[in-house]
Amino acid sequence: MYYISPKSAGPFLAQLKKKLSDFKGKEGELYIVRKSRKIDGNFISLPEYIFEDGKLKRTGSYSAFYKF
């Protein structure tokens, strides 16, 4: 299972998808993808994906978030 959320919304509100190919997003928008439901610790780093050509592709960048 994958938890997918727009980068602008942060990782805390996400859509649940069984496969990355099941996700339909906006062309050119950045998304954050995680595999675990739990977000452990106060500081998290998650990979960024971009929606291009009808699928999510990994950008090689990471987003860092601080959980209060």
PDB file of C-alpha atoms in Angstrom:
ATOM      1  CA  MET A   1       0.000   0.000   0.000  1.00  0.00           C
ATOM      2  CA  TYR A   2       1.129   3.523  -0.775  1.00  0.00           C
ATOM      3  CA  TYR A   3       0.154   6.770   0.924  1.00  0.00           C
ATOM      4  CA  ILE A   4       0.296   9.544  -1.687  1.00  0.00           C
ATOM      5  CA  SER A   5      -0.177  13.249  -0.968  1.00  0.00           C
ATOM      6  CA  PRO A   6       0.539  16.486  -2.845  1.00  0.00           C
ATOM      7  CA  LYS A   7       3.778  18.129  -1.739  1.00  0.00           C
ATOM      8  CA  SER A   8       1.904  21.360  -0.973  1.00  0.00           C
ATOM      9  CA  ALA A   9      -0.417  19.549   1.494  1.00  0.00           C
ATOM     10  CA  GLY A  10       2.336  17.731   3.387  1.00  0.00           C
ATOM     11  CA  PRO A  11       2.458  14.029   4.267  1.00  0.00           C
ATOM     12  CA  PHE A  12      -0.315  13.995   6.847  1.00  0.00           C
ATOM     13  CA  LEU A  13      -3.342  13.919   4.471  1.00  0.00           C
ATOM     14  CA  ALA A  14      -2.888  11.175   1.904  1.00  0.00           C
ATOM     15  CA  GLN A  15      -4.705   8.917  -0.542  1.00  0.00           C
ATOM     16  CA  LEU A  16      -4.264   5.190  -0.062  1.00  0.00           C
ATOM     17  CA  LYS A  17      -3.446   3.189  -3.222  1.00  0.00           C
ATOM     18  CA  LYS A  18      -2.484  -0.452  -3.635  1.00  0.00           C
ATOM     19  CA  LYS A  19      -0.119   0.261  -6.564  1.00  0.00           C
ATOM     20  CA  LEU A  20       1.540   3.462  -7.771  1.00  0.00           C
ATOM     21  CA  SER A  21      -0.011   2.854 -11.193  1.00  0.00           C
ATOM     22  CA  ASP A  22      -3.519   3.121  -9.627  1.00  0.00           C
ATOM     23  CA  PHE A  23      -2.921   6.784  -8.765  1.00  0.00           C
ATOM     24  CA  LYS A  24      -4.259   9.502 -11.062  1.00  0.00           C
ATOM     25  CA  GLY A  25      -2.898  12.978 -10.407  1.00  0.00           C
ATOM     26  CA  LYS A  26      -2.373  16.341 -12.056  1.00  0.00           C
ATOM     27  CA  GLU A  27       0.246  16.502 -14.797  1.00  0.00           C
ATOM     28  CA  GLY A  28       3.495  18.125 -13.589  1.00  0.00           C
ATOM     29  CA  GLU A  29       2.537  18.220  -9.898  1.00  0.00           C
ATOM     30  CA  LEU A  30       4.901  16.989  -7.172  1.00  0.00           C
ATOM     31  CA  TYR A  31       3.753  14.291  -4.756  1.00  0.00           C
ATOM     32  CA  ILE A  32       5.136  12.713  -1.597  1.00  0.00           C
ATOM     33  CA  VAL A  33       4.911   8.925  -1.366  1.00  0.00           C
ATOM     34  CA  ARG A  34       5.289   6.780   1.735  1.00  0.00           C
ATOM     35  CA  LYS A  35       4.676   3.086   2.388  1.00  0.00           C
ATOM     36  CA  SER A  36       3.956   3.160   6.097  1.00  0.00           C
ATOM     37  CA  ARG A  37       0.806   4.467   7.760  1.00  0.00           C
ATOM     38  CA  LYS A  38       2.693   5.554  10.865  1.00  0.00           C
ATOM     39  CA  ILE A  39       4.930   8.586  10.815  1.00  0.00           C
ATOM     40  CA  ASP A  40       7.550   7.866  13.476  1.00  0.00           C
ATOM     41  CA  GLY A  41       9.756  10.436  15.114  1.00  0.00           C
ATOM     42  CA  ASN A  42       9.696  14.220  15.002  1.00  0.00           C
ATOM     43  CA  PHE A  43      11.722  14.637  11.809  1.00  0.00           C
ATOM     44  CA  ILE A  44      10.840  12.755   8.624  1.00  0.00           C
ATOM     45  CA  SER A  45      12.305  12.708   5.137  1.00  0.00           C
ATOM     46  CA  LEU A  46      10.156  11.351   2.281  1.00  0.00           C
ATOM     47  CA  PRO A  47      10.861  10.873  -1.454  1.00  0.00           C
ATOM     48  CA  GLU A  48       9.282  13.195  -4.020  1.00  0.00           C
ATOM     49  CA  TYR A  49       7.580  11.958  -7.169  1.00  0.00           C
ATOM     50  CA  ILE A  50       6.310  13.893 -10.196  1.00  0.00           C
ATOM     51  CA  PHE A  51       3.227  12.928 -12.186  1.00  0.00           C
ATOM     52  CA  GLU A  52       4.278  12.763 -15.866  1.00  0.00           C
ATOM     53  CA  ASP A  53       2.862  10.860 -18.832  1.00  0.00           C
ATOM     54  CA  GLY A  54       0.092   9.362 -16.694  1.00  0.00           C
ATOM     55  CA  LYS A  55       2.359   7.880 -13.996  1.00  0.00           C
ATOM     56  CA  LEU A  56       4.374   8.782 -10.930  1.00  0.00           C
ATOM     57  CA  LYS A  57       8.133   9.041 -11.479  1.00  0.00           C
ATOM     58  CA  ARG A  58      10.698   9.445  -8.726  1.00  0.00           C
ATOM     59  CA  THR A  59      12.601  12.747  -8.886  1.00  0.00           C
ATOM     60  CA  GLY A  60      15.554  11.795  -6.688  1.00  0.00           C
ATOM     61  CA  SER A  61      14.733  14.625  -4.252  1.00  0.00           C
ATOM     62  CA  TYR A  62      13.406  14.332  -0.718  1.00  0.00           C
ATOM     63  CA  SER A  63      11.101  16.532   1.344  1.00  0.00           C
ATOM     64  CA  ALA A  64      11.858  17.044   5.012  1.00  0.00           C
ATOM     65  CA  PHE A  65       9.120  17.630   7.592  1.00  0.00           C
ATOM     66  CA  TYR A  66       9.194  18.380  11.286  1.00  0.00           C
ATOM     67  CA  LYS A  67       6.307  16.882  13.267  1.00  0.00           C
ATOM     68  CA  PHE A  68       5.277  18.825  16.363  1.00  0.00           C
TER      69      PHE A  68
END
